[in-house]
Amino acid sequence: MTVRATARPGAEPRVPLPRVFWLLFTGVLLNRLGILVPSFLALFLAAESGIGPGATGILVGVWGAGSVAGSLAGGVLADRTGARGAILVSQVTAIGACAVLAAVAQPAVLGVAAFLAGCASTLHKPAGTVVVAQALPEGEHVRAFGLLYWASNIGAAISPAVSGFLLSASGYWLIALNVTTALAYVGLARLLPGPRPRAAAAPTDATDATGAAGAADGADGAGDGGRETLRGLLAPFRSPATAWFLALSFCLAAIYLQKQSALPLDMKAHGLSSQVYGLVVSLNGFLIITTQPLVSRLTRRLAVDVQFLCAAVLVAVGFGANAVAAGPWTYAAALVVWTAGEMLLVPQASAFLVRHAPPGRAGSYQGAYGFVWNLGLVVGAPVGMAVLQTWGSVALWTGALLLGLAAAAAHALTMLRGRARPVGDTP
């Protein structure tokens, strides 16, 4: 995972962000405000469909499977159709899924709608990477991705209150919110750039020669859409630098996403109510909204590998500290630590993948990151809950600490190897 000297953050003067970026920023905020997340999907189904808790749980799982698939598909779609096309497809899919959820009560059909709703929730995300890669110089990528992450969290902070209010009146108002924000994003997306002509792929880093070769093969075989799509999906996992980074990201995701699975159960076992859990976890969004731009500004001159190393340590220590947490204040203190790691990791991860993506593959590389991140929940949630129930919370959070520190050590080794090797050498 070699980082070239020219890619150091802060090396270039800041430039005003273009109009196209702010269109995307607004669309991301609106989308996150109105999206039908799993918790409110479950509440809607319970209120309006009449199906039981068991079937609802399955449908929520199907939504999760759709979100995993949507990340990969969205990356390839953004590369092939441009940001505008990918966002339009995702929002039309969301509107169609909402229409089915509102009109149909059969579990099998609802399963298709839940899968499509999950797909729509992630299908549009790699498109933002394509916009940033095309519209901004490399030195502004981390800043731009930090702002998009900030917009998403603003929407996420407002959404529960708005959705809960609408759901208390009628579940169909919740569907109306999703459709309204999707239509607004469609209007904004129509002003975004379309696809650019596919350039001949050349590696952006010597470590990414494999990924570039996959892109070149895709250009040569443009007539075979299936093979080109498959190459686009596999390219990030065939590149040594990004495959290693994706593997470490999966480890951190499996830890971080315990906040949605094992953490509430652990807090309940310590006598804390669901309301207390909600208040503590809401601190995560509050910190991101209030401090993310400042964190990006303060850390923009740190080397990329240093930020990844610090992020892994903070996530490891933050979740590991839950082993000794007993009350809301100690859980909140641990949350502050792992939130700091999150704020370091997310914008830099997107910028790193753009730098290592061959021409025309930025969306696919970001889609691969979304895939492994969502896979961290699919795999980490049941494993974490099994460890919690079998060996207890100390074993779970100690394991999270050790796994996170192992990821940090791997980032440190990568950093040392990169400094010991002349720029441009392959591993």
JSON list of C-alpha atoms in Angstrom, two decimals, residues 152-359:
[
{"chain": "A", "resi": 152, "resn": "SER", "atom": "CA", "xyz": [-24.47, 11.98, 5.38]},
{"chain": "A", "resi": 153, "resn": "ASN", "atom": "CA", "xyz": [-24.21, 12.23, 9.15]},
{"chain": "A", "resi": 154, "resn": "ILE", "atom": "CA", "xyz": [-26.26, 15.42, 9.27]},
{"chain": "A", "resi": 155, "resn": "GLY", "atom": "CA", "xyz": [-29.01, 13.56, 7.42]},
{"chain": "A", "resi": 156, "resn": "ALA", "atom": "CA", "xyz": [-28.60, 10.56, 9.70]},
{"chain": "A", "resi": 157, "resn": "ALA", "atom": "CA", "xyz": [-28.94, 12.76, 12.79]},
{"chain": "A", "resi": 158, "resn": "ILE", "atom": "CA", "xyz": [-32.15, 14.41, 11.60]},
{"chain": "A", "resi": 159, "resn": "SER", "atom": "CA", "xyz": [-33.73, 11.33, 10.03]},
{"chain": "A", "resi": 160, "resn": "PRO", "atom": "CA", "xyz": [-34.78, 9.39, 13.16]},
{"chain": "A", "resi": 161, "resn": "ALA", "atom": "CA", "xyz": [-36.69, 12.33, 14.62]},
{"chain": "A", "resi": 162, "resn": "VAL", "atom": "CA", "xyz": [-38.43, 13.12, 11.33]},
{"chain": "A", "resi": 163, "resn": "SER", "atom": "CA", "xyz": [-39.14, 9.48, 10.53]},
{"chain": "A", "resi": 164, "resn": "GLY", "atom": "CA", "xyz": [-40.44, 8.76, 14.02]},
{"chain": "A", "resi": 165, "resn": "PHE", "atom": "CA", "xyz": [-42.81, 11.73, 13.86]},
{"chain": "A", "resi": 166, "resn": "LEU", "atom": "CA", "xyz": [-44.14, 10.70, 10.45]},
{"chain": "A", "resi": 167, "resn": "LEU", "atom": "CA", "xyz": [-44.48, 7.06, 11.47]},
{"chain": "A", "resi": 168, "resn": "SER", "atom": "CA", "xyz": [-46.55, 8.05, 14.50]},
{"chain": "A", "resi": 169, "resn": "ALA", "atom": "CA", "xyz": [-49.09, 9.58, 12.11]},
{"chain": "A", "resi": 170, "resn": "SER", "atom": "CA", "xyz": [-48.99, 6.86, 9.44]},
{"chain": "A", "resi": 171, "resn": "GLY", "atom": "CA", "xyz": [-46.40, 4.51, 7.99]},
{"chain": "A", "resi": 172, "resn": "TYR", "atom": "CA", "xyz": [-47.28, 5.78, 4.54]},
{"chain": "A", "resi": 173, "resn": "TRP", "atom": "CA", "xyz": [-45.94, 9.22, 5.44]},
{"chain": "A", "resi": 174, "resn": "LEU", "atom": "CA", "xyz": [-42.60, 7.49, 5.94]},
{"chain": "A", "resi": 175, "resn": "ILE", "atom": "CA", "xyz": [-42.82, 6.09, 2.42]},
{"chain": "A", "resi": 176, "resn": "ALA", "atom": "CA", "xyz": [-43.78, 9.56, 1.16]},
{"chain": "A", "resi": 177, "resn": "LEU", "atom": "CA", "xyz": [-40.63, 11.02, 2.74]},
{"chain": "A", "resi": 178, "resn": "ASN", "atom": "CA", "xyz": [-38.46, 8.45, 0.99]},
{"chain": "A", "resi": 179, "resn": "VAL", "atom": "CA", "xyz": [-40.11, 9.09, -2.36]},
{"chain": "A", "resi": 180, "resn": "THR", "atom": "CA", "xyz": [-39.88, 12.88, -1.95]},
{"chain": "A", "resi": 181, "resn": "THR", "atom": "CA", "xyz": [-36.16, 12.89, -1.14]},
{"chain": "A", "resi": 182, "resn": "ALA", "atom": "CA", "xyz": [-35.51, 10.41, -3.94]},
{"chain": "A", "resi": 183, "resn": "LEU", "atom": "CA", "xyz": [-37.26, 12.67, -6.45]},
{"chain": "A", "resi": 184, "resn": "ALA", "atom": "CA", "xyz": [-35.26, 15.64, -5.17]},
{"chain": "A", "resi": 185, "resn": "TYR", "atom": "CA", "xyz": [-32.02, 13.69, -5.64]},
{"chain": "A", "resi": 186, "resn": "VAL", "atom": "CA", "xyz": [-33.13, 12.77, -9.15]},
{"chain": "A", "resi": 187, "resn": "GLY", "atom": "CA", "xyz": [-33.54, 16.47, -9.94]},
{"chain": "A", "resi": 188, "resn": "LEU", "atom": "CA", "xyz": [-30.06, 17.25, -8.60]},
{"chain": "A", "resi": 189, "resn": "ALA", "atom": "CA", "xyz": [-28.51, 14.26, -10.35]},
{"chain": "A", "resi": 190, "resn": "ARG", "atom": "CA", "xyz": [-29.73, 15.46, -13.73]},
{"chain": "A", "resi": 191, "resn": "LEU", "atom": "CA", "xyz": [-27.31, 18.39, -13.32]},
{"chain": "A", "resi": 192, "resn": "LEU", "atom": "CA", "xyz": [-24.32, 16.13, -12.67]},
{"chain": "A", "resi": 193, "resn": "PRO", "atom": "CA", "xyz": [-21.90, 15.11, -15.45]},
{"chain": "A", "resi": 194, "resn": "GLY", "atom": "CA", "xyz": [-22.55, 12.03, -17.54]},
{"chain": "A", "resi": 195, "resn": "PRO", "atom": "CA", "xyz": [-20.00, 9.34, -18.42]},
{"chain": "A", "resi": 196, "resn": "ARG", "atom": "CA", "xyz": [-16.61, 10.31, -19.79]},
{"chain": "A", "resi": 197, "resn": "PRO", "atom": "CA", "xyz": [-15.00, 8.41, -22.64]},
{"chain": "A", "resi": 198, "resn": "ARG", "atom": "CA", "xyz": [-13.05, 5.45, -21.26]},
{"chain": "A", "resi": 199, "resn": "ALA", "atom": "CA", "xyz": [-9.36, 6.33, -21.31]},
{"chain": "A", "resi": 200, "resn": "ALA", "atom": "CA", "xyz": [-6.62, 3.83, -21.87]},
{"chain": "A", "resi": 201, "resn": "ALA", "atom": "CA", "xyz": [-5.83, 2.50, -18.42]},
{"chain": "A", "resi": 202, "resn": "ALA", "atom": "CA", "xyz": [-2.43, 3.22, -16.95]},
{"chain": "A", "resi": 203, "resn": "PRO", "atom": "CA", "xyz": [-1.50, 2.37, -13.39]},
{"chain": "A", "resi": 204, "resn": "THR", "atom": "CA", "xyz": [-1.67, 5.23, -10.91]},
{"chain": "A", "resi": 205, "resn": "ASP", "atom": "CA", "xyz": [0.85, 3.41, -8.74]},
{"chain": "A", "resi": 206, "resn": "ALA", "atom": "CA", "xyz": [3.20, 0.58, -9.54]},
{"chain": "A", "resi": 207, "resn": "THR", "atom": "CA", "xyz": [1.46, -1.54, -6.94]},
{"chain": "A", "resi": 208, "resn": "ASP", "atom": "CA", "xyz": [-1.77, -1.25, -8.93]},
{"chain": "A", "resi": 209, "resn": "ALA", "atom": "CA", "xyz": [-0.49, -2.70, -12.19]},
{"chain": "A", "resi": 210, "resn": "THR", "atom": "CA", "xyz": [-2.79, -5.68, -11.79]},
{"chain": "A", "resi": 211, "resn": "GLY", "atom": "CA", "xyz": [-5.86, -3.48, -11.43]},
{"chain": "A", "resi": 212, "resn": "ALA", "atom": "CA", "xyz": [-4.82, -1.39, -14.40]},
{"chain": "A", "resi": 213, "resn": "ALA", "atom": "CA", "xyz": [-4.34, -4.47, -16.49]},
{"chain": "A", "resi": 214, "resn": "GLY", "atom": "CA", "xyz": [-7.89, -5.50, -15.61]},
{"chain": "A", "resi": 215, "resn": "ALA", "atom": "CA", "xyz": [-9.16, -2.10, -16.74]},
{"chain": "A", "resi": 216, "resn": "ALA", "atom": "CA", "xyz": [-7.23, -2.35, -20.00]},
{"chain": "A", "resi": 217, "resn": "ASP", "atom": "CA", "xyz": [-8.59, -5.82, -20.61]},
{"chain": "A", "resi": 218, "resn": "GLY", "atom": "CA", "xyz": [-12.09, -4.43, -20.01]},
{"chain": "A", "resi": 219, "resn": "ALA", "atom": "CA", "xyz": [-11.53, -1.73, -22.63]},
{"chain": "A", "resi": 220, "resn": "ASP", "atom": "CA", "xyz": [-10.27, -4.29, -25.16]},
{"chain": "A", "resi": 221, "resn": "GLY", "atom": "CA", "xyz": [-13.31, -6.48, -24.59]},
{"chain": "A", "resi": 222, "resn": "ALA", "atom": "CA", "xyz": [-15.91, -3.73, -24.52]},
{"chain": "A", "resi": 223, "resn": "GLY", "atom": "CA", "xyz": [-18.17, -5.83, -26.70]},
{"chain": "A", "resi": 224, "resn": "ASP", "atom": "CA", "xyz": [-18.44, -8.44, -23.98]},
{"chain": "A", "resi": 225, "resn": "GLY", "atom": "CA", "xyz": [-20.36, -6.54, -21.30]},
{"chain": "A", "resi": 226, "resn": "GLY", "atom": "CA", "xyz": [-20.49, -9.46, -18.89]},
{"chain": "A", "resi": 227, "resn": "ARG", "atom": "CA", "xyz": [-16.76, -10.03, -18.89]},
{"chain": "A", "resi": 228, "resn": "GLU", "atom": "CA", "xyz": [-16.04, -6.32, -18.55]},
{"chain": "A", "resi": 229, "resn": "THR", "atom": "CA", "xyz": [-18.43, -6.06, -15.61]},
{"chain": "A", "resi": 230, "resn": "LEU", "atom": "CA", "xyz": [-16.76, -9.01, -13.91]},
{"chain": "A", "resi": 231, "resn": "ARG", "atom": "CA", "xyz": [-13.33, -7.46, -14.42]},
{"chain": "A", "resi": 232, "resn": "GLY", "atom": "CA", "xyz": [-14.60, -4.23, -12.92]},
{"chain": "A", "resi": 233, "resn": "LEU", "atom": "CA", "xyz": [-15.88, -6.06, -9.86]},
{"chain": "A", "resi": 234, "resn": "LEU", "atom": "CA", "xyz": [-12.66, -8.03, -9.35]},
{"chain": "A", "resi": 235, "resn": "ALA", "atom": "CA", "xyz": [-10.11, -5.32, -10.18]},
{"chain": "A", "resi": 236, "resn": "PRO", "atom": "CA", "xyz": [-9.87, -3.85, -6.63]},
{"chain": "A", "resi": 237, "resn": "PHE", "atom": "CA", "xyz": [-9.36, -7.33, -5.15]},
{"chain": "A", "resi": 238, "resn": "ARG", "atom": "CA", "xyz": [-6.66, -8.21, -7.72]},
{"chain": "A", "resi": 239, "resn": "SER", "atom": "CA", "xyz": [-4.54, -5.16, -6.98]},
{"chain": "A", "resi": 240, "resn": "PRO", "atom": "CA", "xyz": [-2.11, -5.98, -4.12]},
{"chain": "A", "resi": 241, "resn": "ALA", "atom": "CA", "xyz": [-2.27, -2.52, -2.54]},
{"chain": "A", "resi": 242, "resn": "THR", "atom": "CA", "xyz": [-6.04, -2.20, -2.47]},
{"chain": "A", "resi": 243, "resn": "ALA", "atom": "CA", "xyz": [-6.72, -5.87, -1.69]},
{"chain": "A", "resi": 244, "resn": "TRP", "atom": "CA", "xyz": [-4.58, -5.55, 1.44]},
{"chain": "A", "resi": 245, "resn": "PHE", "atom": "CA", "xyz": [-6.33, -2.33, 2.41]},
{"chain": "A", "resi": 246, "resn": "LEU", "atom": "CA", "xyz": [-9.78, -3.87, 1.83]},
{"chain": "A", "resi": 247, "resn": "ALA", "atom": "CA", "xyz": [-8.88, -6.84, 4.02]},
{"chain": "A", "resi": 248, "resn": "LEU", "atom": "CA", "xyz": [-7.85, -4.55, 6.88]},
{"chain": "A", "resi": 249, "resn": "SER", "atom": "CA", "xyz": [-10.98, -2.43, 6.35]},
{"chain": "A", "resi": 250, "resn": "PHE", "atom": "CA", "xyz": [-13.12, -5.55, 6.71]},
{"chain": "A", "resi": 251, "resn": "CYS", "atom": "CA", "xyz": [-11.48, -6.27, 10.08]},
{"chain": "A", "resi": 252, "resn": "LEU", "atom": "CA", "xyz": [-12.17, -2.74, 11.30]},
{"chain": "A", "resi": 253, "resn": "ALA", "atom": "CA", "xyz": [-15.74, -2.86, 9.98]},
{"chain": "A", "resi": 254, "resn": "ALA", "atom": "CA", "xyz": [-16.40, -6.09, 11.88]},
{"chain": "A", "resi": 255, "resn": "ILE", "atom": "CA", "xyz": [-15.33, -4.25, 15.05]},
{"chain": "A", "resi": 256, "resn": "TYR", "atom": "CA", "xyz": [-16.98, -0.91, 14.36]},
{"chain": "A", "resi": 257, "resn": "LEU", "atom": "CA", "xyz": [-20.35, -2.35, 13.38]},
{"chain": "A", "resi": 258, "resn": "GLN", "atom": "CA", "xyz": [-20.68, -4.08, 16.75]},
{"chain": "A", "resi": 259, "resn": "LYS", "atom": "CA", "xyz": [-22.31, -0.78, 17.69]},
{"chain": "A", "resi": 260, "resn": "GLN", "atom": "CA", "xyz": [-25.39, -2.04, 15.83]},
{"chain": "A", "resi": 261, "resn": "SER", "atom": "CA", "xyz": [-25.40, -5.57, 17.18]},
{"chain": "A", "resi": 262, "resn": "ALA", "atom": "CA", "xyz": [-23.49, -6.58, 20.31]},
{"chain": "A", "resi": 263, "resn": "LEU", "atom": "CA", "xyz": [-23.13, -3.15, 21.91]},
{"chain": "A", "resi": 264, "resn": "PRO", "atom": "CA", "xyz": [-26.85, -2.57, 22.64]},
{"chain": "A", "resi": 265, "resn": "LEU", "atom": "CA", "xyz": [-27.12, -6.08, 24.09]},
{"chain": "A", "resi": 266, "resn": "ASP", "atom": "CA", "xyz": [-24.05, -5.51, 26.26]},
{"chain": "A", "resi": 267, "resn": "MET", "atom": "CA", "xyz": [-25.41, -2.21, 27.54]},
{"chain": "A", "resi": 268, "resn": "LYS", "atom": "CA", "xyz": [-28.74, -3.87, 28.31]},
{"chain": "A", "resi": 269, "resn": "ALA", "atom": "CA", "xyz": [-26.93, -6.60, 30.26]},
{"chain": "A", "resi": 270, "resn": "HIS", "atom": "CA", "xyz": [-25.37, -3.84, 32.38]},
{"chain": "A", "resi": 271, "resn": "GLY", "atom": "CA", "xyz": [-28.82, -2.56, 33.26]},
{"chain": "A", "resi": 272, "resn": "LEU", "atom": "CA", "xyz": [-29.02, 0.31, 30.77]},
{"chain": "A", "resi": 273, "resn": "SER", "atom": "CA", "xyz": [-32.25, 0.95, 28.89]},
{"chain": "A", "resi": 274, "resn": "SER", "atom": "CA", "xyz": [-32.73, 1.23, 25.15]},
{"chain": "A", "resi": 275, "resn": "GLN", "atom": "CA", "xyz": [-33.29, 4.96, 25.65]},
{"chain": "A", "resi": 276, "resn": "VAL", "atom": "CA", "xyz": [-29.87, 5.29, 27.27]},
{"chain": "A", "resi": 277, "resn": "TYR", "atom": "CA", "xyz": [-28.32, 3.30, 24.40]},
{"chain": "A", "resi": 278, "resn": "GLY", "atom": "CA", "xyz": [-29.96, 5.67, 21.92]},
{"chain": "A", "resi": 279, "resn": "LEU", "atom": "CA", "xyz": [-28.67, 8.74, 23.74]},
{"chain": "A", "resi": 280, "resn": "VAL", "atom": "CA", "xyz": [-25.14, 7.37, 23.99]},
{"chain": "A", "resi": 281, "resn": "VAL", "atom": "CA", "xyz": [-24.96, 6.31, 20.35]},
{"chain": "A", "resi": 282, "resn": "SER", "atom": "CA", "xyz": [-26.44, 9.61, 19.19]},
{"chain": "A", "resi": 283, "resn": "LEU", "atom": "CA", "xyz": [-23.26, 11.19, 20.56]},
{"chain": "A", "resi": 284, "resn": "ASN", "atom": "CA", "xyz": [-21.46, 9.58, 17.61]},
{"chain": "A", "resi": 285, "resn": "GLY", "atom": "CA", "xyz": [-23.44, 11.62, 15.09]},
{"chain": "A", "resi": 286, "resn": "PHE", "atom": "CA", "xyz": [-23.21, 14.77, 17.20]},
{"chain": "A", "resi": 287, "resn": "LEU", "atom": "CA", "xyz": [-19.41, 14.55, 17.34]},
{"chain": "A", "resi": 288, "resn": "ILE", "atom": "CA", "xyz": [-19.15, 13.99, 13.60]},
{"chain": "A", "resi": 289, "resn": "ILE", "atom": "CA", "xyz": [-21.46, 16.88, 12.76]},
{"chain": "A", "resi": 290, "resn": "THR", "atom": "CA", "xyz": [-19.69, 19.31, 15.07]},
{"chain": "A", "resi": 291, "resn": "THR", "atom": "CA", "xyz": [-16.05, 18.30, 14.58]},
{"chain": "A", "resi": 292, "resn": "GLN", "atom": "CA", "xyz": [-15.56, 16.46, 11.25]},
{"chain": "A", "resi": 293, "resn": "PRO", "atom": "CA", "xyz": [-14.52, 19.52, 9.18]},
{"chain": "A", "resi": 294, "resn": "LEU", "atom": "CA", "xyz": [-12.11, 20.56, 11.95]},
{"chain": "A", "resi": 295, "resn": "VAL", "atom": "CA", "xyz": [-10.61, 17.06, 12.18]},
{"chain": "A", "resi": 296, "resn": "SER", "atom": "CA", "xyz": [-10.05, 16.96, 8.42]},
{"chain": "A", "resi": 297, "resn": "ARG", "atom": "CA", "xyz": [-8.37, 20.38, 8.54]},
{"chain": "A", "resi": 298, "resn": "LEU", "atom": "CA", "xyz": [-6.10, 19.48, 11.47]},
{"chain": "A", "resi": 299, "resn": "THR", "atom": "CA", "xyz": [-4.98, 16.14, 10.04]},
{"chain": "A", "resi": 300, "resn": "ARG", "atom": "CA", "xyz": [-4.70, 16.99, 6.35]},
{"chain": "A", "resi": 301, "resn": "ARG", "atom": "CA", "xyz": [-0.89, 17.19, 6.51]},
{"chain": "A", "resi": 302, "resn": "LEU", "atom": "CA", "xyz": [-0.46, 13.79, 8.12]},
{"chain": "A", "resi": 303, "resn": "ALA", "atom": "CA", "xyz": [0.68, 10.98, 5.84]},
{"chain": "A", "resi": 304, "resn": "VAL", "atom": "CA", "xyz": [-2.10, 8.66, 4.74]},
{"chain": "A", "resi": 305, "resn": "ASP", "atom": "CA", "xyz": [-0.61, 5.56, 6.36]},
{"chain": "A", "resi": 306, "resn": "VAL", "atom": "CA", "xyz": [-0.19, 7.45, 9.63]},
{"chain": "A", "resi": 307, "resn": "GLN", "atom": "CA", "xyz": [-3.89, 8.31, 9.61]},
{"chain": "A", "resi": 308, "resn": "PHE", "atom": "CA", "xyz": [-4.87, 4.71, 8.88]},
{"chain": "A", "resi": 309, "resn": "LEU", "atom": "CA", "xyz": [-2.63, 3.53, 11.72]},
{"chain": "A", "resi": 310, "resn": "CYS", "atom": "CA", "xyz": [-4.11, 6.05, 14.17]},
{"chain": "A", "resi": 311, "resn": "ALA", "atom": "CA", "xyz": [-7.66, 5.22, 13.06]},
{"chain": "A", "resi": 312, "resn": "ALA", "atom": "CA", "xyz": [-7.15, 1.49, 13.65]},
{"chain": "A", "resi": 313, "resn": "VAL", "atom": "CA", "xyz": [-5.67, 2.11, 17.11]},
{"chain": "A", "resi": 314, "resn": "LEU", "atom": "CA", "xyz": [-8.54, 4.42, 18.09]},
{"chain": "A", "resi": 315, "resn": "VAL", "atom": "CA", "xyz": [-11.21, 1.97, 16.89]},
{"chain": "A", "resi": 316, "resn": "ALA", "atom": "CA", "xyz": [-9.44, -0.89, 18.71]},
{"chain": "A", "resi": 317, "resn": "VAL", "atom": "CA", "xyz": [-8.99, 0.98, 21.98]},
{"chain": "A", "resi": 318, "resn": "GLY", "atom": "CA", "xyz": [-12.46, 2.55, 21.85]},
{"chain": "A", "resi": 319, "resn": "PHE", "atom": "CA", "xyz": [-14.29, -0.74, 21.49]},
{"chain": "A", "resi": 320, "resn": "GLY", "atom": "CA", "xyz": [-11.83, -2.55, 23.75]},
{"chain": "A", "resi": 321, "resn": "ALA", "atom": "CA", "xyz": [-12.65, -0.05, 26.50]},
{"chain": "A", "resi": 322, "resn": "ASN", "atom": "CA", "xyz": [-16.21, -1.42, 26.56]},
{"chain": "A", "resi": 323, "resn": "ALA", "atom": "CA", "xyz": [-14.76, -4.39, 28.47]},
{"chain": "A", "resi": 324, "resn": "VAL", "atom": "CA", "xyz": [-14.48, -2.19, 31.56]},
{"chain": "A", "resi": 325, "resn": "ALA", "atom": "CA", "xyz": [-17.49, 0.05, 30.89]},
{"chain": "A", "resi": 326, "resn": "ALA", "atom": "CA", "xyz": [-20.41, -0.25, 33.27]},
{"chain": "A", "resi": 327, "resn": "GLY", "atom": "CA", "xyz": [-22.45, 2.96, 33.04]},
{"chain": "A", "resi": 328, "resn": "PRO", "atom": "CA", "xyz": [-23.54, 5.46, 30.40]},
{"chain": "A", "resi": 329, "resn": "TRP", "atom": "CA", "xyz": [-20.60, 7.81, 30.98]},
{"chain": "A", "resi": 330, "resn": "THR", "atom": "CA", "xyz": [-17.97, 5.10, 30.52]},
{"chain": "A", "resi": 331, "resn": "TYR", "atom": "CA", "xyz": [-19.68, 3.81, 27.37]},
{"chain": "A", "resi": 332, "resn": "ALA", "atom": "CA", "xyz": [-19.85, 7.39, 26.10]},
{"chain": "A", "resi": 333, "resn": "ALA", "atom": "CA", "xyz": [-16.13, 7.91, 26.81]},
{"chain": "A", "resi": 334, "resn": "ALA", "atom": "CA", "xyz": [-15.31, 4.77, 24.82]},
{"chain": "A", "resi": 335, "resn": "LEU", "atom": "CA", "xyz": [-17.55, 6.03, 22.00]},
{"chain": "A", "resi": 336, "resn": "VAL", "atom": "CA", "xyz": [-15.63, 9.31, 21.79]},
{"chain": "A", "resi": 337, "resn": "VAL", "atom": "CA", "xyz": [-12.44, 7.33, 21.16]},
{"chain": "A", "resi": 338, "resn": "TRP", "atom": "CA", "xyz": [-13.80, 5.09, 18.41]},
{"chain": "A", "resi": 339, "resn": "THR", "atom": "CA", "xyz": [-15.66, 7.99, 16.79]},
{"chain": "A", "resi": 340, "resn": "ALA", "atom": "CA", "xyz": [-12.32, 9.80, 16.47]},
{"chain": "A", "resi": 341, "resn": "GLY", "atom": "CA", "xyz": [-11.00, 6.73, 14.63]},
{"chain": "A", "resi": 342, "resn": "GLU", "atom": "CA", "xyz": [-14.03, 6.73, 12.36]},
{"chain": "A", "resi": 343, "resn": "MET", "atom": "CA", "xyz": [-13.51, 10.38, 11.44]},
{"chain": "A", "resi": 344, "resn": "LEU", "atom": "CA", "xyz": [-9.89, 9.70, 10.49]},
{"chain": "A", "resi": 345, "resn": "LEU", "atom": "CA", "xyz": [-10.66, 6.55, 8.51]},
{"chain": "A", "resi": 346, "resn": "VAL", "atom": "CA", "xyz": [-13.66, 7.26, 6.30]},
{"chain": "A", "resi": 347, "resn": "PRO", "atom": "CA", "xyz": [-12.55, 10.30, 4.23]},
{"chain": "A", "resi": 348, "resn": "GLN", "atom": "CA", "xyz": [-8.99, 9.01, 3.85]},
{"chain": "A", "resi": 349, "resn": "ALA", "atom": "CA", "xyz": [-10.22, 5.59, 2.73]},
{"chain": "A", "resi": 350, "resn": "SER", "atom": "CA", "xyz": [-12.18, 7.07, -0.17]},
{"chain": "A", "resi": 351, "resn": "ALA", "atom": "CA", "xyz": [-9.26, 9.30, -1.17]},
{"chain": "A", "resi": 352, "resn": "PHE", "atom": "CA", "xyz": [-6.83, 6.38, -0.99]},
{"chain": "A", "resi": 353, "resn": "LEU", "atom": "CA", "xyz": [-8.99, 4.26, -3.29]},
{"chain": "A", "resi": 354, "resn": "VAL", "atom": "CA", "xyz": [-9.33, 7.08, -5.85]},
{"chain": "A", "resi": 355, "resn": "ARG", "atom": "CA", "xyz": [-5.53, 7.44, -5.97]},
{"chain": "A", "resi": 356, "resn": "HIS", "atom": "CA", "xyz": [-5.04, 3.72, -6.54]},
{"chain": "A", "resi": 357, "resn": "ALA", "atom": "CA", "xyz": [-7.88, 3.21, -9.01]},
{"chain": "A", "resi": 358, "resn": "PRO", "atom": "CA", "xyz": [-6.89, 2.97, -12.70]},
{"chain": "A", "resi": 359, "resn": "PRO", "atom": "CA", "xyz": [-8.61, 5.49, -15.02]}
]
